[in-house]
Coordinates of C-alpha atoms and ligand atoms in Angstrom, one line a residue:
M48 CA -117.6 -55.0 134.1
D49 CA -120.8 -54.8 134.7
C50 CA -121.2 -51.8 132.4
I51 CA -122.9 -53.2 129.2
F52 CA -121.4 -51.3 126.7
C53 CA -118.3 -52.2 127.9
Q54 CA -118.8 -55.4 127.1
I55 CA -120.1 -55.0 123.6
A56 CA -116.7 -52.8 123.0
A57 CA -114.9 -56.0 124.5
G58 CA -117.3 -58.5 122.2
A59 CA -118.7 -60.1 125.8
L60 CA -122.0 -59.4 124.8
P61 CA -123.4 -59.6 121.0
A62 CA -123.4 -56.0 118.5
D63 CA -123.6 -55.5 115.0
R64 CA -120.0 -53.9 114.5
V65 CA -121.2 -51.6 112.0
Y66 CA -118.2 -49.8 112.5
E67 CA -115.2 -49.8 114.8
D68 CA -111.3 -48.3 114.7
D69 CA -108.7 -48.7 118.0
D70 CA -110.7 -46.4 119.9
T71 CA -114.4 -46.7 118.7
L72 CA -117.5 -48.3 118.6
A73 CA -120.1 -48.0 117.1
F74 CA -123.4 -50.4 116.5
P75 CA -127.4 -50.0 116.3
D76 CA -129.6 -49.4 118.8
L77 CA -131.2 -51.9 120.4
R78 CA -134.5 -50.2 120.5
P79 CA -134.2 -47.7 117.2
R80 CA -136.2 -44.5 117.9
A81 CA -135.9 -43.8 114.0
P82 CA -135.4 -45.5 111.0
Q83 CA -131.7 -46.0 111.7
H84 CA -130.5 -45.6 115.1
L85 CA -126.8 -46.5 115.3
L86 CA -125.2 -45.5 118.7
V87 CA -120.8 -44.5 119.0
I88 CA -119.2 -45.8 122.0
P89 CA -115.4 -45.0 123.5
K90 CA -113.9 -48.0 123.6
R91 CA -112.1 -46.9 126.7
H92 CA -114.9 -46.3 130.0
V93 CA -115.9 -42.8 130.1
E94 CA -119.6 -42.4 132.4
S95 CA -120.0 -39.0 130.4
L96 CA -119.2 -35.5 129.7
A97 CA -119.9 -34.1 132.6
S98 CA -116.9 -36.5 134.0
T99 CA -114.9 -36.4 130.8
Q100 CA -110.9 -35.9 132.0
D101 CA -108.0 -34.0 130.0
D102 CA -106.4 -37.5 128.6
D103 CA -110.3 -38.1 128.1
W104 CA -110.2 -36.0 124.9
A105 CA -109.3 -37.4 122.4
A106 CA -111.6 -40.2 122.5
V107 CA -114.7 -37.6 122.1
A108 CA -112.7 -36.0 119.4
A109 CA -112.8 -39.8 117.7
C110 CA -116.1 -40.6 118.0
L111 CA -117.6 -37.4 117.0
R112 CA -115.2 -38.2 113.4
T113 CA -116.4 -41.8 114.0
V114 CA -120.3 -40.2 114.1
Q115 CA -119.3 -38.1 110.8
R116 CA -118.0 -41.7 109.3
V117 CA -121.3 -44.0 110.3
A118 CA -123.5 -41.4 108.7
R119 CA -121.3 -40.7 105.7
D120 CA -121.6 -44.4 105.4
R121 CA -125.7 -44.6 106.0
G122 CA -126.4 -41.9 103.5
L123 CA -127.7 -39.2 106.4
E124 CA -125.6 -36.4 104.8
E125 CA -128.0 -35.3 102.9
G126 CA -130.9 -35.6 104.1
G127 CA -129.2 -34.2 107.5
Y128 CA -129.3 -36.8 110.5
R129 CA -129.7 -35.8 114.9
V130 CA -126.8 -36.5 116.9
V131 CA -127.7 -36.7 120.7
A132 CA -125.6 -37.6 124.0
N133 CA -128.0 -38.0 127.0
I134 CA -125.7 -36.9 129.8
G135 CA -127.3 -38.0 134.1
S136 CA -130.3 -38.3 135.1
D137 CA -132.2 -35.0 133.7
G138 CA -130.8 -35.5 130.7
G139 CA -131.7 -39.1 130.6
Q140 CA -129.2 -41.0 130.6
T141 CA -129.6 -44.7 131.3
V142 CA -126.6 -46.3 130.8
N143 CA -123.1 -44.6 132.3
H144 CA -121.3 -44.8 129.6
L145 CA -120.5 -42.0 127.5
H146 CA -122.0 -42.4 123.9
W147 CA -123.9 -40.1 121.2
H148 CA -126.9 -41.7 119.0
V149 CA -127.1 -40.7 115.2
L150 CA -130.9 -41.1 114.9
G151 CA -131.4 -40.4 110.8
G152 CA -134.3 -41.6 108.0
R153 CA -137.1 -39.7 109.2
L154 CA -138.3 -35.8 110.2
M155 CA -136.5 -34.6 113.4
T156 CA -138.7 -32.6 115.7
W157 CA -137.6 -29.9 118.1
P158 CA -137.8 -29.6 120.7
P159 CA -137.5 -32.6 122.1
G160 CA -138.9 -34.3 125.1
Ligands
5GP436 P1 -129.3 -43.2 127.0 O1 -130.7 -43.9 127.5 O2 -128.3 -43.7 127.8 O3 -129.3 -42.0 126.2 O4 -128.9 -44.8 125.4 C1 -128.7 -45.9 125.6 C2 -129.5 -46.3 124.3 O5 -129.0 -47.4 124.6 C3 -130.8 -46.4 124.8 O6 -131.4 -45.9 123.3 C4 -130.4 -48.2 125.1 O7 -132.1 -49.1 123.8 C5 -129.2 -48.8 124.0 N1 -129.0 -49.8 124.9 C6 -129.5 -50.3 126.0 N2 -128.9 -51.8 126.1 C7 -128.7 -52.6 124.9 C8 -128.0 -53.5 125.0 O8 -127.8 -54.2 125.4 N3 -127.5 -53.0 123.0 C9 -127.5 -52.4 122.3 N4 -127.2 -52.0 121.2 N5 -128.7 -50.8 122.7 C10 -128.5 -50.8 124.5
ZN437 ZN1 -118.1 -48.8 130.0

């Protein structure tokens, strides 16, 4: 298993497991880009939204539910927050395991770089 997010999901690499259920896991980004910066992943390996198959959509929905949950638990709903999925090389994806960034605690700018 050479995917670092699969290793984190399996507990083979350490991470602060902020929230998890059968299908999803949330943990802090190693290099936070905002006062609050979590990653939400499906536990099962899916490379990106570009390669999501019919039987992956339930996991995608579960991840978005986890995004909502962790943002709520962290008190981000009132001020707002940003959810980002980088897809492929032009999208800036560096870890090829589907994930959402949940960023909050500061004013976000637009457009992103
Ligand atoms: P991407 O660039 O693919 O959208 O996001 C990958 C994110 O994973 C980056 O923000 C990076 O800081 C984070 N990351 C990479 N390796 C690790 C790790 O081993 N642990 C954690 N917690 N985050 C990681
Ligand atoms: Zn993986």
